[in-house]
CSV table of C-alpha atoms and ligand atoms in Angstrom, one decimal:
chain,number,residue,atom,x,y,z
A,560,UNK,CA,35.1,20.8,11.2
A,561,UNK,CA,33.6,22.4,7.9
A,562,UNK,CA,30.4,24.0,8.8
A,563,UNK,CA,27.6,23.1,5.6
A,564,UNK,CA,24.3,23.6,5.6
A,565,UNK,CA,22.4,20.1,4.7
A,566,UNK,CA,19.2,20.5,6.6
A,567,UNK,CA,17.2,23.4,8.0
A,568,UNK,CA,18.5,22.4,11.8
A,569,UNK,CA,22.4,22.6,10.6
A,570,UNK,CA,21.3,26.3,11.9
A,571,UNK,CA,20.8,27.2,15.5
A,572,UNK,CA,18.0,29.6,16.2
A,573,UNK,CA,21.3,32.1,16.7
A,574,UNK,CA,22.6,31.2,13.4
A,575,UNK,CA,19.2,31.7,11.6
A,576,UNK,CA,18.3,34.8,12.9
A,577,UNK,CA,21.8,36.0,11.6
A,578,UNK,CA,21.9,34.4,8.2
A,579,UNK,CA,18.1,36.3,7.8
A,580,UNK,CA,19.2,39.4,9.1
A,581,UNK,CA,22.1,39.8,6.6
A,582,UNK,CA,20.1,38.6,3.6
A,583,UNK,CA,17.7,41.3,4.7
A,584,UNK,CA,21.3,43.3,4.1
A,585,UNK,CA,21.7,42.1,1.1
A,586,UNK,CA,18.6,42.9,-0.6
A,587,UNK,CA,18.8,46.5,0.4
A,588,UNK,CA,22.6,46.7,-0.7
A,589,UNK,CA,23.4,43.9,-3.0
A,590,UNK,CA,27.2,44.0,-3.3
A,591,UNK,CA,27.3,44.6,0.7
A,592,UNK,CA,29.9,41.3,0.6
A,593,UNK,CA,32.3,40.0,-2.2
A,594,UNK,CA,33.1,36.4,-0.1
A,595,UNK,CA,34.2,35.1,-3.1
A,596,UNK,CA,36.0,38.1,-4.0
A,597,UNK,CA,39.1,37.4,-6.3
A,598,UNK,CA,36.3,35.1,-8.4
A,599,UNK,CA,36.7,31.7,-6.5
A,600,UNK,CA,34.3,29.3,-8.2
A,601,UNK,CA,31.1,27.4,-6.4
A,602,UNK,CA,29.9,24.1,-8.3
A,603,UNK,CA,26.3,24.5,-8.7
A,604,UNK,CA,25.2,20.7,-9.4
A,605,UNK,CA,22.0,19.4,-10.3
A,606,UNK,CA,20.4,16.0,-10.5
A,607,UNK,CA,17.7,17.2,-10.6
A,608,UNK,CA,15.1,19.7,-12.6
A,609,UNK,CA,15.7,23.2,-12.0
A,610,UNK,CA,14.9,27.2,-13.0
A,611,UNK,CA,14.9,29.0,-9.6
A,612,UNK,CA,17.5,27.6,-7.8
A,613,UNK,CA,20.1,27.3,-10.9
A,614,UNK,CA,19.1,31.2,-11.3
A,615,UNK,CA,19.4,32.4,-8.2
A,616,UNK,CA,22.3,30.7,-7.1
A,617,UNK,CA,24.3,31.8,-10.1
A,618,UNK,CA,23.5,35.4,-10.1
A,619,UNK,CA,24.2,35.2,-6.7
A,620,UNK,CA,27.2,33.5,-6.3
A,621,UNK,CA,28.2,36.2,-8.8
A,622,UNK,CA,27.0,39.3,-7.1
A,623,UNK,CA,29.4,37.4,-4.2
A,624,UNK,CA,32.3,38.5,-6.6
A,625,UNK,CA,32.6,34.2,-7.5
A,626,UNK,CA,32.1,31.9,-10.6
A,627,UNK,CA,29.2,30.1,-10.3
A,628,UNK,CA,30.0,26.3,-12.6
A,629,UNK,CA,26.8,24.7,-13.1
A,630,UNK,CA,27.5,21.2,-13.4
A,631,UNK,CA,24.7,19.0,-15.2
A,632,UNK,CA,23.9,15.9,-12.9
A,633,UNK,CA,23.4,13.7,-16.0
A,634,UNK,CA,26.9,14.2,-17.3
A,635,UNK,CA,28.7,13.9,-14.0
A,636,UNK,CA,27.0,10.9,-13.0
A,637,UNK,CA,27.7,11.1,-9.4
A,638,UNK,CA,27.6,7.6,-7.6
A,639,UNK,CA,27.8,5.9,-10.9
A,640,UNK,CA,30.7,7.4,-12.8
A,641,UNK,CA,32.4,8.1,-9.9
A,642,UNK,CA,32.1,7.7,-5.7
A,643,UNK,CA,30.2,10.7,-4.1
A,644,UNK,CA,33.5,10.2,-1.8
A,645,UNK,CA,35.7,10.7,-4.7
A,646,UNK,CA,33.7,13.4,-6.6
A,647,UNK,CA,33.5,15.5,-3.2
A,648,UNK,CA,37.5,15.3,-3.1
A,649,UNK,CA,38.4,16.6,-6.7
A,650,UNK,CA,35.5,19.0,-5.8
A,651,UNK,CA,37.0,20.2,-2.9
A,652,UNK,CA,40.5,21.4,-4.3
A,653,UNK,CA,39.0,23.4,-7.0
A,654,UNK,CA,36.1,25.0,-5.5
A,655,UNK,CA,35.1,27.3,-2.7
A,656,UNK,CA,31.9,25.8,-2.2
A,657,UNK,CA,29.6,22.9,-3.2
A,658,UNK,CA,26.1,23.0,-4.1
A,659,UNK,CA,23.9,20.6,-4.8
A,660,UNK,CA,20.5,19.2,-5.5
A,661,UNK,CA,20.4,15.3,-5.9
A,662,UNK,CA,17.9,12.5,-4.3
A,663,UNK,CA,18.5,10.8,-0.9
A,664,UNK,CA,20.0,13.2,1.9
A,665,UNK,CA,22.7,10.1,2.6
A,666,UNK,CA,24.4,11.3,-0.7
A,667,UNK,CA,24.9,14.9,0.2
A,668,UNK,CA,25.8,14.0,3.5
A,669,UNK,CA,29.2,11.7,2.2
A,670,UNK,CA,29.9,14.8,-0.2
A,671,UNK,CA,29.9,16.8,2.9
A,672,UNK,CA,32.0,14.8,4.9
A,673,UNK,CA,34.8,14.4,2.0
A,674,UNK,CA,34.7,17.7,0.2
A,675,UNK,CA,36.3,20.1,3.1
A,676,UNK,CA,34.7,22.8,1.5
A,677,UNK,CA,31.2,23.9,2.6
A,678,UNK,CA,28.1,22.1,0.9
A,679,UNK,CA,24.7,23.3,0.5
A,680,UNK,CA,21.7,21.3,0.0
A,681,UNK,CA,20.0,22.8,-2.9
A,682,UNK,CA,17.3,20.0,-2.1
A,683,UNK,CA,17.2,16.7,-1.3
A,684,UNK,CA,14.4,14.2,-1.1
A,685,UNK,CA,14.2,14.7,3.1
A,686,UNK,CA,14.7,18.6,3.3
A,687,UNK,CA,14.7,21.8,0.9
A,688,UNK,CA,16.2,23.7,3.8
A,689,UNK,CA,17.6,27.0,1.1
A,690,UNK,CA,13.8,27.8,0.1
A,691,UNK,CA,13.2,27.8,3.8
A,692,UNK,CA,15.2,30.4,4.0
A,693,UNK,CA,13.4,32.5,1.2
A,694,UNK,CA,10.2,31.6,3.0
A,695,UNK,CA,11.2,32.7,6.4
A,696,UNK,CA,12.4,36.1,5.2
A,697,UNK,CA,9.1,36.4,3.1
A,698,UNK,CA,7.4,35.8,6.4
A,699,UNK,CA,9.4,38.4,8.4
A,700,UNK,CA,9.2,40.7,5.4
A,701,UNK,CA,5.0,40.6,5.5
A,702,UNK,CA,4.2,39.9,9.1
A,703,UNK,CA,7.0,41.7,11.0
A,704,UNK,CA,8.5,39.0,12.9
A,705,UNK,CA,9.0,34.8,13.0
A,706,UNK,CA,8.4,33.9,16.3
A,707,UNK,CA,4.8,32.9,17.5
A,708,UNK,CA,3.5,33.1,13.7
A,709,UNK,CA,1.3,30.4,13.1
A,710,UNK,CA,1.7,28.2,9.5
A,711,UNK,CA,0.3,25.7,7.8
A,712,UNK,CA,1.6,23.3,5.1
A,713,UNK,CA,-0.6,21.7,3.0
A,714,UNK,CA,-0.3,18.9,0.9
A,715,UNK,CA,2.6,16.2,0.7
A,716,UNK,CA,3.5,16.3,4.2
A,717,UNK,CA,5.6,13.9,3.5
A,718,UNK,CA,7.5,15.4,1.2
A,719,UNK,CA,11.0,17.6,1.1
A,720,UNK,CA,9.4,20.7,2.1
A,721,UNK,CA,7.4,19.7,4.8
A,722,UNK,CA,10.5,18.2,6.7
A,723,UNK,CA,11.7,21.6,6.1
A,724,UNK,CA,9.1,23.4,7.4
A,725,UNK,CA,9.2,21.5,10.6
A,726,UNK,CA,12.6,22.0,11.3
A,727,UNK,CA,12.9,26.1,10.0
A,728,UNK,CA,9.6,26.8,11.6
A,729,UNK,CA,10.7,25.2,15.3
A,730,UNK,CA,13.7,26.8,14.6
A,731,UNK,CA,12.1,30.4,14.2
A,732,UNK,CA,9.8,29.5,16.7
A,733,UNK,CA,7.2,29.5,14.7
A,734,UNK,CA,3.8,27.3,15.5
A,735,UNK,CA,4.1,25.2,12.2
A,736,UNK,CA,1.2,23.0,11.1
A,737,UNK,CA,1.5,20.5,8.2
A,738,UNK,CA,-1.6,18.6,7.1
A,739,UNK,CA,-1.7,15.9,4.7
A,740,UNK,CA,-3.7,12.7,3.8
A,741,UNK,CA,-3.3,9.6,5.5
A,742,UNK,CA,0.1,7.9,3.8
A,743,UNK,CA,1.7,10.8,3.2
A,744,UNK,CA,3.2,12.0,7.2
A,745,UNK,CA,6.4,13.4,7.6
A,746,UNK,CA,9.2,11.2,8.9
A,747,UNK,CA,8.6,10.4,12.6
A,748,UNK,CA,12.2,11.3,13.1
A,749,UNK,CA,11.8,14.6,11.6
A,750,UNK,CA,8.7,15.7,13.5
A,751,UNK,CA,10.2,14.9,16.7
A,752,UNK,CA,13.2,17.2,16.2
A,753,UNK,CA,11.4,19.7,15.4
A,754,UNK,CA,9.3,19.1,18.5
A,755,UNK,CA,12.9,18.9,20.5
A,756,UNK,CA,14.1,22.3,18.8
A,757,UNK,CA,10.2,24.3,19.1
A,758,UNK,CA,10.2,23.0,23.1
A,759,UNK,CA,13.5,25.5,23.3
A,760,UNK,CA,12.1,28.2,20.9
A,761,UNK,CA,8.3,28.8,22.1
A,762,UNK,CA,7.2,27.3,18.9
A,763,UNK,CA,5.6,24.0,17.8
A,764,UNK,CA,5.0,21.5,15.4
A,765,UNK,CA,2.3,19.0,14.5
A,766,UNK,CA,0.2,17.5,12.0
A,767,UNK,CA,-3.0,18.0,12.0
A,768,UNK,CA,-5.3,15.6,9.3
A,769,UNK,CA,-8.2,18.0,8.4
A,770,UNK,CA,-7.2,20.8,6.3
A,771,UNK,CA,-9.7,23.3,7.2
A,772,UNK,CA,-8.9,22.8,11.6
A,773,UNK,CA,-5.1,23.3,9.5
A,774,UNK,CA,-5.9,26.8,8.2
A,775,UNK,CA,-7.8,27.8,10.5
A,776,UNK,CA,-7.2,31.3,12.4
A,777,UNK,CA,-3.3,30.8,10.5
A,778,UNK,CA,-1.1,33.9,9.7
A,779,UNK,CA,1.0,31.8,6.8
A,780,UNK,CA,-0.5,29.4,4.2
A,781,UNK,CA,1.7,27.2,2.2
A,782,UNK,CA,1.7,24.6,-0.3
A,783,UNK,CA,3.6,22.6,-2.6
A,784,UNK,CA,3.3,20.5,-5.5
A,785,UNK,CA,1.4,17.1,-4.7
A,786,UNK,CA,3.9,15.0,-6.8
A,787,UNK,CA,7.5,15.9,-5.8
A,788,UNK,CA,10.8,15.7,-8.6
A,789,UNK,CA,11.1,11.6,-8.9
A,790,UNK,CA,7.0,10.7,-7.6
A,791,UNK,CA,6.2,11.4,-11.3
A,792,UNK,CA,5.0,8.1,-11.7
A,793,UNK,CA,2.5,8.6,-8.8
A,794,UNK,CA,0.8,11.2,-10.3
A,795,UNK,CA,-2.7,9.5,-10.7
A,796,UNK,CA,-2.9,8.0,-7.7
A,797,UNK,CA,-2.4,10.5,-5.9
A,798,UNK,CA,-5.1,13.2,-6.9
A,799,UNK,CA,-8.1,11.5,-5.2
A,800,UNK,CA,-6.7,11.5,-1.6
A,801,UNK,CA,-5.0,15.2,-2.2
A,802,UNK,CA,-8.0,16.6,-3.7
A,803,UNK,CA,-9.5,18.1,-0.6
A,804,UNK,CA,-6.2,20.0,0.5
A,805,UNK,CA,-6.0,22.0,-2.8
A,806,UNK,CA,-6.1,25.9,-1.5
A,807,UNK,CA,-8.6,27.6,-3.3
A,808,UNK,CA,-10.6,30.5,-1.7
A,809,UNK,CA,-13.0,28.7,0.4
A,810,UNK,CA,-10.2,26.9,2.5
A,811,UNK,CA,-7.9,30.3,2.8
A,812,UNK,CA,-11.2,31.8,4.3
A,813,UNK,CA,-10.5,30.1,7.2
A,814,UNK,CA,-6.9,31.7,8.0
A,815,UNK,CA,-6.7,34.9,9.0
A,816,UNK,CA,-7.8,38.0,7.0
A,817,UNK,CA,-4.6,39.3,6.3
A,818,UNK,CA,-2.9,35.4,6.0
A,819,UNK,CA,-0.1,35.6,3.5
A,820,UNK,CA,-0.1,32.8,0.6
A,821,UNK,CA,3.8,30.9,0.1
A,822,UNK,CA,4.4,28.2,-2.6
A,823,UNK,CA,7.6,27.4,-3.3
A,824,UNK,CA,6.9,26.6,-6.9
A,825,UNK,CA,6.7,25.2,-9.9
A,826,UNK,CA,2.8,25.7,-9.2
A,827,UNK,CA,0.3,23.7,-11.0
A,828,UNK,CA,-2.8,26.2,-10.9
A,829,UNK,CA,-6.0,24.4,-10.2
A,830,UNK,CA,-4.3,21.0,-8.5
A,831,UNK,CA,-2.5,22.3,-5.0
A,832,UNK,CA,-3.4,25.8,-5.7
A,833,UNK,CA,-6.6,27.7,-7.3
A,834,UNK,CA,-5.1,30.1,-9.8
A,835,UNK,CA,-7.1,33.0,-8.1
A,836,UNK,CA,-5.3,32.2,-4.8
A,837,UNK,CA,-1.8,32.2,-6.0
A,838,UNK,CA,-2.5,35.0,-8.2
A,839,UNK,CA,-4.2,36.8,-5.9
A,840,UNK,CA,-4.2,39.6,-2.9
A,841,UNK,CA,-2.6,37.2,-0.1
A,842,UNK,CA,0.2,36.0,-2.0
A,843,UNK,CA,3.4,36.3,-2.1
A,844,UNK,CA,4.7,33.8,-4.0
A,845,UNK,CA,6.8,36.2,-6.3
A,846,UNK,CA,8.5,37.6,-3.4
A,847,UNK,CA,9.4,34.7,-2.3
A,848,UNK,CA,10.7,33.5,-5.3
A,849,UNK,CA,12.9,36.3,-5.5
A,850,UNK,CA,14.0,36.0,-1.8
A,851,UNK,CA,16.2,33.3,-3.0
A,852,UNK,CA,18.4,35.2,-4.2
A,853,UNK,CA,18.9,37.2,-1.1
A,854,UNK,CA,19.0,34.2,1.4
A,855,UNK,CA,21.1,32.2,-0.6
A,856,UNK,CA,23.5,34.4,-0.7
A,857,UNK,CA,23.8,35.8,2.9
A,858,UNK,CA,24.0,31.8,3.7
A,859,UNK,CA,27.3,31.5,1.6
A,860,UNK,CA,28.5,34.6,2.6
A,861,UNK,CA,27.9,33.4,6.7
A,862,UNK,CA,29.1,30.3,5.8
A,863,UNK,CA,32.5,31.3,4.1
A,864,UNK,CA,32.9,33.4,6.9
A,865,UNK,CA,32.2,31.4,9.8
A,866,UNK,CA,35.7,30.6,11.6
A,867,UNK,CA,35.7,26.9,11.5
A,868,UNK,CA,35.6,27.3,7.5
A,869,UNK,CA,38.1,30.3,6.9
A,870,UNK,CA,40.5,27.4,6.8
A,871,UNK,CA,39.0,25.7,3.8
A,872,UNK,CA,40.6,24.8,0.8
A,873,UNK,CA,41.3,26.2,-1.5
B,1069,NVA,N1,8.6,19.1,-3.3
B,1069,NVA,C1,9.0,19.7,-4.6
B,1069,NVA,C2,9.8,21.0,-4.4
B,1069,NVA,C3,10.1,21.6,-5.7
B,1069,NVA,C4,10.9,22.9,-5.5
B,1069,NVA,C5,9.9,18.6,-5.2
B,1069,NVA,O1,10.8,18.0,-4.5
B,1069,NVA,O2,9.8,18.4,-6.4
């Protein structure tokens, strides 16, 4: 069975630790592995908007020793044109690898079971599970460790990345908070795996309503746009009722002194986050942009290299 990486729990706390500890690798030695040595190509799709993730999955997939194909969403049409069960089977006997950012999570999950090459979810509607990687070995990176650090999501808890932070955070054992106003809760389903996963870790996850019992006494604040790729046309309606969870310096106060600031950005300074926070001394937004990069890549590396995939065409 292929081994991809479509959510944030596709990785056992084991598998984690080991992805971060070789993307720690990588950033201190950036050709340390050539997977794709001999310049076997990755597709790189997108349905979606993208800078950081088309960037740093190129440039890595080349520092891998591989040609990185970005292949424009609009033009393939996937699930229009063609099948997502079809697509994912030409895919599969030209490429090493699939990657992909598109809507519903049921999508990526048919390319995955068709393609019998890995695919990576380069985020879906449900999870963003890749920037959770960034973000976790930001976290390690400023705070020394993952397990029993305490973080809080604000804004659309409903939303891509908090699913993911659920899920990574109970993973890393991490005690992860996400607060949101009422309407916008993550998927029941979600929450209680990530419950399931932190009652083996030591870690924990809930949603707490009120943003400043959220923040407060927290090591790691985070936030996120409050109108996710494809809400566009929610945009008014939903200022009012995310108003009070935009992270300006008054609600930070309440984490800890030395809290550490993530957004996963685009950022849209003076709506989810006070240009004075993000461009301030608590955050490390810029790091974790760049942690992409090195997560992503230690991910394709593990992945190319995991046994049950060395058989993979082509
Ligand atoms: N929640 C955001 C993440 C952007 C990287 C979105 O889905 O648009």
């Amino acid at each position: 069975m292929t081994r991809h990486f479509l959510r944030d729990d596709d990785l056992s706390p084991s598998e984690q630790h080991e992805v971060l500890e070789l993307a720690s690798r990588l950033k201190a030695d950036r050709g340390h592995k050539q997977p794709f040595g001999g310049a076997k190509a990755v597709a790189l799709i997108f349905d979606k908007p993208t800078l950081r993730t088309q960037v740093s999955f190129t440039a890595g997939v080349a520092e891998l020793g591989g040609m990185p194909m970005v292949v424009d969403g609009k033009l393939a049409q996937i699930g229009t044109r063609e099948s997502v069960e079809d697509t994912a089977r030409v895919l599969g006997r030209q490429v090493a690898a699939i990657v992909w950012r598109t809507y519903g999570q049921d999508r990526i999950e048919t390319m995955a079971g068709h393609a019998g090459v890995p695919v990576v979810n380069a985020l879906t509607d449900e999870f963003h599970p890749c920037q959770l990687l960034a973000d976790l070995l930001t976290v390690r990176e400023h705070r020394g460790t993952l397990a029993g650090q305490r973080l809080t999501f604000l804004g659309d808890a409903a939303c891509n990345m908090a699913h993911s932070y659920l899920l990574a955070g109970a993973t890393a054992g991490m005690h992860v908070v996400v607060s949101g106003p009422e309407g916008y809760r993550p998927d029941p389903a979600v929450l209680a795996r990530a419950e399931e996963i932190a009652a083996s870790t030591g870690g924990s996850a809930r949603v707490v309503e009120d943003p400043v019992e959220a923040v407060t006494g927290v090591d790691v604040v985070s936030t996120d746009t409050w109108v996710s790729m494809g809400k566009e046309d929610e945009a008014a309606e939903r200022e009012a009722p995310f108003r009070p969870y935009s992270l300006d310096n008054a609600l930070l106060s309440h984490a800890k002194d030395d809290a550490v600031v993530l957004h996963c950005l685009p950022a849209y300074r003076g709506k989810e986050i006070a240009a004075d926070v993000i461009d301030g001394p608590q955050s490390v937004v810029f790091d974790e942009a760049e942690n992409r990069l090195h997560a992503q890549k230690a991910l394709l590396a593990w992945l190319l290299e995991h046994p049950e995939n060395r058989g993979d065409r082509p």
